[in-house]
């Protein structure tokens, strides 16, 4: 698969992840929302590693890529806080959007730490 195709998959992954978070607003749709959230997360991480490999930086993973994996885990865990009513769903979605903005920044700008 080409770097371009992994990029395309990466964008599909993030679309599905955030459809999932949007679905957390309605309790009826929460189960379906979690399905999209999960499928999106799997596509994001597979395409993310695919891009790292194509960019030839898999062996020497830059700090920004490790932070992305950390933020991916945060996106993976966040729904638990909404489902267990630890924090209100709108706040969970806001935190997810901020994490998403961080993931996009790291992927585009690749800051040297
Ligand atoms: C193809 C992959 C996946 C599918 C189809 C999927 C599907 C689902 C479904 C249907 C639920 C709702 C279960 C229920 O409400 O009874 C769920 C819950 C959940 N999933 Fe996934 N998932 C996938 C991957 C992932 C991944 C990769 C993560 C995290 C990194 C994740 C994190 C969660 C969490 C945190 C819950 C909520 C648990 C709870 O508090 O009830 N899922 N998933
Ligand atoms: C759901 C979580 C994620 C989101 C929302 C996300 C979002 C993004 C965005 C918006 C870009 C810029 C895309 C572009 O250049 O066209 C990007 C690039 C990138 N992401 Fe992610 N990402 C996620 C998870 C990951 C993970 C887990 C990894 C690593 C395992 C990863 C690795 C990369 C790489 C290597 C690039 C740079 C691609 C290049 O410059 O050609 N991403 N990401």
PDB file of C-alpha atoms and ligand atoms in Angstrom:
ATOM      1  CA  UNK A   1       0.000   0.000   0.000  1.00  0.00           C
ATOM      2  CA  UNK A   2       1.294   3.457  -0.860  1.00  0.00           C
ATOM      3  CA  UNK A   3       1.871   6.277   1.643  1.00  0.00           C
ATOM      4  CA  UNK A   4      -0.955   8.113  -0.115  1.00  0.00           C
ATOM      5  CA  UNK A   5      -3.351   5.197   0.477  1.00  0.00           C
ATOM      6  CA  UNK A   6      -2.414   5.025   4.190  1.00  0.00           C
ATOM      7  CA  UNK A   7      -3.084   8.762   4.360  1.00  0.00           C
ATOM      8  CA  UNK A   8      -6.516   8.215   2.825  1.00  0.00           C
ATOM      9  CA  UNK A   9      -7.227   5.427   5.351  1.00  0.00           C
ATOM     10  CA  UNK A  10      -5.989   7.695   8.159  1.00  0.00           C
ATOM     11  CA  UNK A  11      -8.571  10.330   7.269  1.00  0.00           C
ATOM     12  CA  UNK A  12     -11.342   7.695   7.125  1.00  0.00           C
ATOM     13  CA  UNK A  13     -10.222   6.473  10.549  1.00  0.00           C
ATOM     14  CA  UNK A  14     -10.530   9.890  12.143  1.00  0.00           C
ATOM     15  CA  UNK A  15     -13.920  10.497  10.506  1.00  0.00           C
ATOM     16  CA  UNK A  16     -15.270   7.258  12.048  1.00  0.00           C
ATOM     17  CA  UNK A  17     -13.721   7.921  15.477  1.00  0.00           C
ATOM     18  CA  UNK A  18     -15.420  11.295  15.729  1.00  0.00           C
ATOM     19  CA  UNK A  19     -18.768   9.967  14.375  1.00  0.00           C
ATOM     20  CA  UNK A  20     -18.446   7.646  17.368  1.00  0.00           C
ATOM     21  CA  UNK A  21     -17.864  10.501  19.809  1.00  0.00           C
ATOM     22  CA  UNK A  22     -20.777  12.473  18.314  1.00  0.00           C
ATOM     23  CA  UNK A  23     -22.982   9.446  18.966  1.00  0.00           C
ATOM     24  CA  UNK A  24     -22.221   9.651  22.694  1.00  0.00           C
ATOM     25  CA  UNK A  25     -24.698  12.559  22.922  1.00  0.00           C
ATOM     26  CA  UNK A  26     -27.605  10.128  22.552  1.00  0.00           C
ATOM     27  CA  UNK A  27     -27.848   7.195  24.980  1.00  0.00           C
ATOM     28  CA  UNK A  28     -29.931   5.173  22.452  1.00  0.00           C
ATOM     29  CA  UNK A  29     -27.175   5.288  19.872  1.00  0.00           C
ATOM     30  CA  UNK A  30     -24.260   4.735  22.284  1.00  0.00           C
ATOM     31  CA  UNK A  31     -23.676   1.074  21.355  1.00  0.00           C
ATOM     32  CA  UNK A  32     -23.615   1.839  17.589  1.00  0.00           C
ATOM     33  CA  UNK A  33     -21.472   4.895  18.311  1.00  0.00           C
ATOM     34  CA  UNK A  34     -18.952   2.694  20.130  1.00  0.00           C
ATOM     35  CA  UNK A  35     -18.786   0.395  17.111  1.00  0.00           C
ATOM     36  CA  UNK A  36     -17.773   3.303  14.826  1.00  0.00           C
ATOM     37  CA  UNK A  37     -15.401   4.613  17.506  1.00  0.00           C
ATOM     38  CA  UNK A  38     -13.690   1.231  17.710  1.00  0.00           C
ATOM     39  CA  UNK A  39     -13.470   0.543  13.977  1.00  0.00           C
ATOM     40  CA  UNK A  40     -12.112   4.088  13.455  1.00  0.00           C
ATOM     41  CA  UNK A  41      -9.463   3.588  16.124  1.00  0.00           C
ATOM     42  CA  UNK A  42      -8.261   0.358  14.541  1.00  0.00           C
ATOM     43  CA  UNK A  43      -8.070   1.971  11.069  1.00  0.00           C
ATOM     44  CA  UNK A  44      -6.239   5.024  12.538  1.00  0.00           C
ATOM     45  CA  UNK A  45      -3.536   3.031  14.272  1.00  0.00           C
ATOM     46  CA  UNK A  46      -2.971   0.555  11.414  1.00  0.00           C
ATOM     47  CA  UNK A  47      -2.686   3.379   8.859  1.00  0.00           C
ATOM     48  CA  UNK A  48      -0.580   5.399  11.323  1.00  0.00           C
ATOM     49  CA  UNK A  49       2.017   2.628  11.591  1.00  0.00           C
ATOM     50  CA  UNK A  50       1.759   2.137   7.840  1.00  0.00           C
ATOM     51  CA  UNK A  51       2.725   5.771   7.301  1.00  0.00           C
ATOM     52  CA  UNK A  52       5.560   5.547   9.842  1.00  0.00           C
ATOM     53  CA  UNK A  53       6.910   2.552   7.922  1.00  0.00           C
ATOM     54  CA  UNK A  54       6.529   4.266   4.522  1.00  0.00           C
ATOM     55  CA  UNK A  55       8.228   7.389   5.900  1.00  0.00           C
ATOM     56  CA  UNK A  56      11.074   5.151   7.102  1.00  0.00           C
ATOM     57  CA  UNK A  57      10.766   6.364  10.715  1.00  0.00           C
ATOM     58  CA  UNK A  58       9.330   3.194  12.243  1.00  0.00           C
ATOM     59  CA  UNK A  59      12.723   2.080  13.656  1.00  0.00           C
ATOM     60  CA  UNK A  60      13.517   5.468  15.209  1.00  0.00           C
ATOM     61  CA  UNK A  61      10.026   6.526  16.305  1.00  0.00           C
ATOM     62  CA  UNK A  62      10.051  10.297  16.833  1.00  0.00           C
ATOM     63  CA  UNK A  63       8.651  11.697  20.086  1.00  0.00           C
ATOM     64  CA  UNK A  64       5.651  13.208  18.255  1.00  0.00           C
ATOM     65  CA  UNK A  65       4.641   9.708  17.088  1.00  0.00           C
ATOM     66  CA  UNK A  66       4.825   8.320  20.663  1.00  0.00           C
ATOM     67  CA  UNK A  67       2.640  11.225  21.849  1.00  0.00           C
ATOM     68  CA  UNK A  68       0.176  10.363  19.068  1.00  0.00           C
ATOM     69  CA  UNK A  69      -0.060   6.785  20.323  1.00  0.00           C
ATOM     70  CA  UNK A  70      -0.662   8.134  23.844  1.00  0.00           C
ATOM     71  CA  UNK A  71      -3.451  10.405  22.549  1.00  0.00           C
ATOM     72  CA  UNK A  72      -4.892   7.443  20.595  1.00  0.00           C
ATOM     73  CA  UNK A  73      -5.181   5.532  23.901  1.00  0.00           C
ATOM     74  CA  UNK A  74      -6.860   8.577  25.470  1.00  0.00           C
ATOM     75  CA  UNK A  75      -9.429   8.588  22.605  1.00  0.00           C
ATOM     76  CA  UNK A  76      -9.848   4.849  23.210  1.00  0.00           C
ATOM     77  CA  UNK A  77     -10.527   5.248  26.928  1.00  0.00           C
ATOM     78  CA  UNK A  78     -12.565   8.495  26.958  1.00  0.00           C
ATOM     79  CA  UNK A  79     -15.987   6.925  26.229  1.00  0.00           C
ATOM     80  CA  UNK A  80     -15.788   5.017  29.529  1.00  0.00           C
ATOM     81  CA  UNK A  81     -15.981   8.359  31.380  1.00  0.00           C
ATOM     82  CA  UNK A  82     -19.161   9.301  29.493  1.00  0.00           C
ATOM     83  CA  UNK A  83     -20.742   5.849  29.716  1.00  0.00           C
ATOM     84  CA  UNK A  84     -20.060   5.620  33.475  1.00  0.00           C
ATOM     85  CA  UNK A  85     -21.241   9.267  33.855  1.00  0.00           C
ATOM     86  CA  UNK A  86     -17.920  10.245  35.463  1.00  0.00           C
ATOM     87  CA  UNK A  87     -17.987  13.396  33.305  1.00  0.00           C
ATOM     88  CA  UNK A  88     -20.857  14.699  31.131  1.00  0.00           C
ATOM     89  CA  UNK A  89     -20.878  13.506  27.507  1.00  0.00           C
ATOM     90  CA  UNK A  90     -20.514  17.040  26.032  1.00  0.00           C
ATOM     91  CA  UNK A  91     -17.307  17.541  28.058  1.00  0.00           C
ATOM     92  CA  UNK A  92     -15.983  14.143  26.902  1.00  0.00           C
ATOM     93  CA  UNK A  93     -16.644  15.153  23.291  1.00  0.00           C
ATOM     94  CA  UNK A  94     -14.862  18.493  23.858  1.00  0.00           C
ATOM     95  CA  UNK A  95     -11.808  16.710  25.331  1.00  0.00           C
ATOM     96  CA  UNK A  96     -11.883  14.306  22.340  1.00  0.00           C
ATOM     97  CA  UNK A  97     -11.937  17.250  19.910  1.00  0.00           C
ATOM     98  CA  UNK A  98      -8.931  18.839  21.661  1.00  0.00           C
ATOM     99  CA  UNK A  99      -7.079  15.486  21.538  1.00  0.00           C
ATOM    100  CA  UNK A 100      -7.987  15.235  17.827  1.00  0.00           C
ATOM    101  CA  UNK A 101      -6.594  18.715  17.204  1.00  0.00           C
ATOM    102  CA  UNK A 102      -3.398  17.653  18.971  1.00  0.00           C
ATOM    103  CA  UNK A 103      -3.158  14.484  16.846  1.00  0.00           C
ATOM    104  CA  UNK A 104      -3.595  16.466  13.627  1.00  0.00           C
ATOM    105  CA  UNK A 105      -1.011  19.090  14.706  1.00  0.00           C
ATOM    106  CA  UNK A 106       1.559  16.403  15.566  1.00  0.00           C
ATOM    107  CA  UNK A 107       0.897  14.598  12.253  1.00  0.00           C
ATOM    108  CA  UNK A 108       1.165  17.726  10.121  1.00  0.00           C
ATOM    109  CA  UNK A 109       3.896  19.718  11.845  1.00  0.00           C
ATOM    110  CA  UNK A 110       5.939  16.797  13.296  1.00  0.00           C
ATOM    111  CA  UNK A 111       7.453  19.051  16.009  1.00  0.00           C
ATOM    112  CA  UNK A 112      11.030  18.226  17.121  1.00  0.00           C
ATOM    113  CA  UNK A 113      11.038  17.813  20.924  1.00  0.00           C
TER     114      UNK A 113
HETATM  115  C1  LIG B   1     -13.137  -3.098  15.261  1.00  0.00           C
HETATM  116  C2  LIG B   1     -12.914  -2.706  16.455  1.00  0.00           C
HETATM  117  C3  LIG B   1     -13.951  -2.410  17.518  1.00  0.00           C
HETATM  118  C4  LIG B   1     -15.313  -2.580  17.533  1.00  0.00           C
HETATM  119  C5  LIG B   1     -16.205  -3.144  16.432  1.00  0.00           C
HETATM  120  C6  LIG B   1     -15.794  -2.107  18.830  1.00  0.00           C
HETATM  121  C7  LIG B   1     -17.137  -2.136  19.223  1.00  0.00           C
HETATM  122  C8  LIG B   1     -17.585  -1.743  20.475  1.00  0.00           C
HETATM  123  C9  LIG B   1     -18.993  -1.825  20.903  1.00  0.00           C
HETATM  124  C10 LIG B   1     -20.166  -2.322  20.049  1.00  0.00           C
HETATM  125  C11 LIG B   1     -19.038  -1.375  22.186  1.00  0.00           C
HETATM  126  C12 LIG B   1     -20.293  -1.160  23.048  1.00  0.00           C
HETATM  127  C13 LIG B   1     -20.461  -2.297  23.981  1.00  0.00           C
HETATM  128  C14 LIG B   1     -21.711  -2.063  24.821  1.00  0.00           C
HETATM  129  O1  LIG B   1     -22.139  -0.920  25.030  1.00  0.00           O
HETATM  130  O2  LIG B   1     -22.219  -3.066  25.287  1.00  0.00           O
HETATM  131  C15 LIG B   1     -17.670  -1.016  22.557  1.00  0.00           C
HETATM  132  C16 LIG B   1     -17.320  -0.492  23.783  1.00  0.00           C
HETATM  133  C17 LIG B   1     -16.081   0.059  24.037  1.00  0.00           C
HETATM  134  N1  LIG B   1     -14.971   0.006  23.215  1.00  0.00           N
HETATM  135 FE1  LIG B   1     -14.836  -0.884  21.422  1.00  0.00          FE
HETATM  136  N2  LIG B   1     -14.741  -1.669  19.584  1.00  0.00           N
HETATM  137  C18 LIG B   1     -13.592  -1.831  18.827  1.00  0.00           C
HETATM  138  C19 LIG B   1     -12.300  -1.444  19.151  1.00  0.00           C
HETATM  139  C20 LIG B   1     -11.992  -0.691  20.266  1.00  0.00           C
HETATM  140  C21 LIG B   1     -10.664  -0.117  20.538  1.00  0.00           C
HETATM  141  C22 LIG B   1      -9.448  -0.280  19.635  1.00  0.00           C
HETATM  142  C23 LIG B   1     -10.774   0.542  21.740  1.00  0.00           C
HETATM  143  C24 LIG B   1      -9.728   1.317  22.526  1.00  0.00           C
HETATM  144  C25 LIG B   1      -8.506   1.526  22.196  1.00  0.00           C
HETATM  145  C26 LIG B   1     -12.173   0.406  22.187  1.00  0.00           C
HETATM  146  C27 LIG B   1     -12.674   0.959  23.352  1.00  0.00           C
HETATM  147  C28 LIG B   1     -13.960   0.725  23.836  1.00  0.00           C
HETATM  148  C29 LIG B   1     -14.439   1.240  25.117  1.00  0.00           C
HETATM  149  C30 LIG B   1     -13.640   2.078  26.102  1.00  0.00           C
HETATM  150  C31 LIG B   1     -15.785   0.818  25.244  1.00  0.00           C
HETATM  151  C32 LIG B   1     -16.774   1.187  26.355  1.00  0.00           C
HETATM  152  C33 LIG B   1     -16.679   0.219  27.470  1.00  0.00           C
HETATM  153  C34 LIG B   1     -17.743   0.590  28.522  1.00  0.00           C
HETATM  154  O3  LIG B   1     -17.453   1.443  29.346  1.00  0.00           O
HETATM  155  O4  LIG B   1     -18.826   0.078  28.451  1.00  0.00           O
HETATM  156  N3  LIG B   1     -12.879  -0.353  21.271  1.00  0.00           N
HETATM  157  N4  LIG B   1     -16.820  -1.255  21.501  1.00  0.00           N
HETATM  158  C1  LIG B   2      -7.549   8.656  16.015  1.00  0.00           C
HETATM  159  C2  LIG B   2      -6.293   9.002  16.154  1.00  0.00           C
HETATM  160  C3  LIG B   2      -5.543   9.832  15.111  1.00  0.00           C
HETATM  161  C4  LIG B   2      -5.920  10.970  14.452  1.00  0.00           C
HETATM  162  C5  LIG B   2      -7.221  11.728  14.584  1.00  0.00           C
HETATM  163  C6  LIG B   2      -4.797  11.351  13.579  1.00  0.00           C
HETATM  164  C7  LIG B   2      -4.812  12.459  12.723  1.00  0.00           C
HETATM  165  C8  LIG B   2      -3.779  12.751  11.824  1.00  0.00           C
HETATM  166  C9  LIG B   2      -3.813  13.835  10.850  1.00  0.00           C
HETATM  167  C10 LIG B   2      -4.978  14.791  10.641  1.00  0.00           C
HETATM  168  C11 LIG B   2      -2.642  13.797  10.153  1.00  0.00           C
HETATM  169  C12 LIG B   2      -2.206  14.707   9.000  1.00  0.00           C
HETATM  170  C13 LIG B   2      -2.679  13.979   7.769  1.00  0.00           C
HETATM  171  C14 LIG B   2      -2.024  14.452   6.508  1.00  0.00           C
HETATM  172  O1  LIG B   2      -0.821  14.779   6.548  1.00  0.00           O
HETATM  173  O2  LIG B   2      -2.734  14.427   5.503  1.00  0.00           O
HETATM  174  C15 LIG B   2      -1.877  12.696  10.671  1.00  0.00           C
HETATM  175  C16 LIG B   2      -0.644  12.370  10.175  1.00  0.00           C
HETATM  176  C17 LIG B   2       0.068  11.306  10.671  1.00  0.00           C
HETATM  177  N1  LIG B   2      -0.325  10.414  11.656  1.00  0.00           N
HETATM  178 FE1  LIG B   2      -2.054  10.424  12.685  1.00  0.00          FE
HETATM  179  N2  LIG B   2      -3.777  10.458  13.741  1.00  0.00           N
HETATM  180  C18 LIG B   2      -4.187   9.520  14.664  1.00  0.00           C
HETATM  181  C19 LIG B   2      -3.492   8.459  15.141  1.00  0.00           C
HETATM  182  C20 LIG B   2      -2.218   8.148  14.729  1.00  0.00           C
HETATM  183  C21 LIG B   2      -1.433   7.056  15.287  1.00  0.00           C
HETATM  184  C22 LIG B   2      -1.904   6.133  16.419  1.00  0.00           C
HETATM  185  C23 LIG B   2      -0.229   7.075  14.608  1.00  0.00           C
HETATM  186  C24 LIG B   2       0.977   6.187  14.797  1.00  0.00           C
HETATM  187  C25 LIG B   2       0.928   4.948  15.114  1.00  0.00           C
HETATM  188  C26 LIG B   2      -0.287   8.150  13.614  1.00  0.00           C
HETATM  189  C27 LIG B   2       0.724   8.464  12.724  1.00  0.00           C
HETATM  190  C28 LIG B   2       0.696   9.509  11.822  1.00  0.00           C
HETATM  191  C29 LIG B   2       1.788   9.823  10.876  1.00  0.00           C
HETATM  192  C30 LIG B   2       3.082   9.048  10.723  1.00  0.00           C
HETATM  193  C31 LIG B   2       1.401  10.959  10.174  1.00  0.00           C
HETATM  194  C32 LIG B   2       2.231  11.752   9.133  1.00  0.00           C
HETATM  195  C33 LIG B   2       1.956  11.316   7.760  1.00  0.00           C
HETATM  196  C34 LIG B   2       2.820  12.049   6.728  1.00  0.00           C
HETATM  197  O3  LIG B   2       3.409  13.069   7.022  1.00  0.00           O
HETATM  198  O4  LIG B   2       2.845  11.608   5.595  1.00  0.00           O
HETATM  199  N3  LIG B   2      -1.511   8.788  13.715  1.00  0.00           N
HETATM  200  N4  LIG B   2      -2.585  12.072  11.694  1.00  0.00           N
END
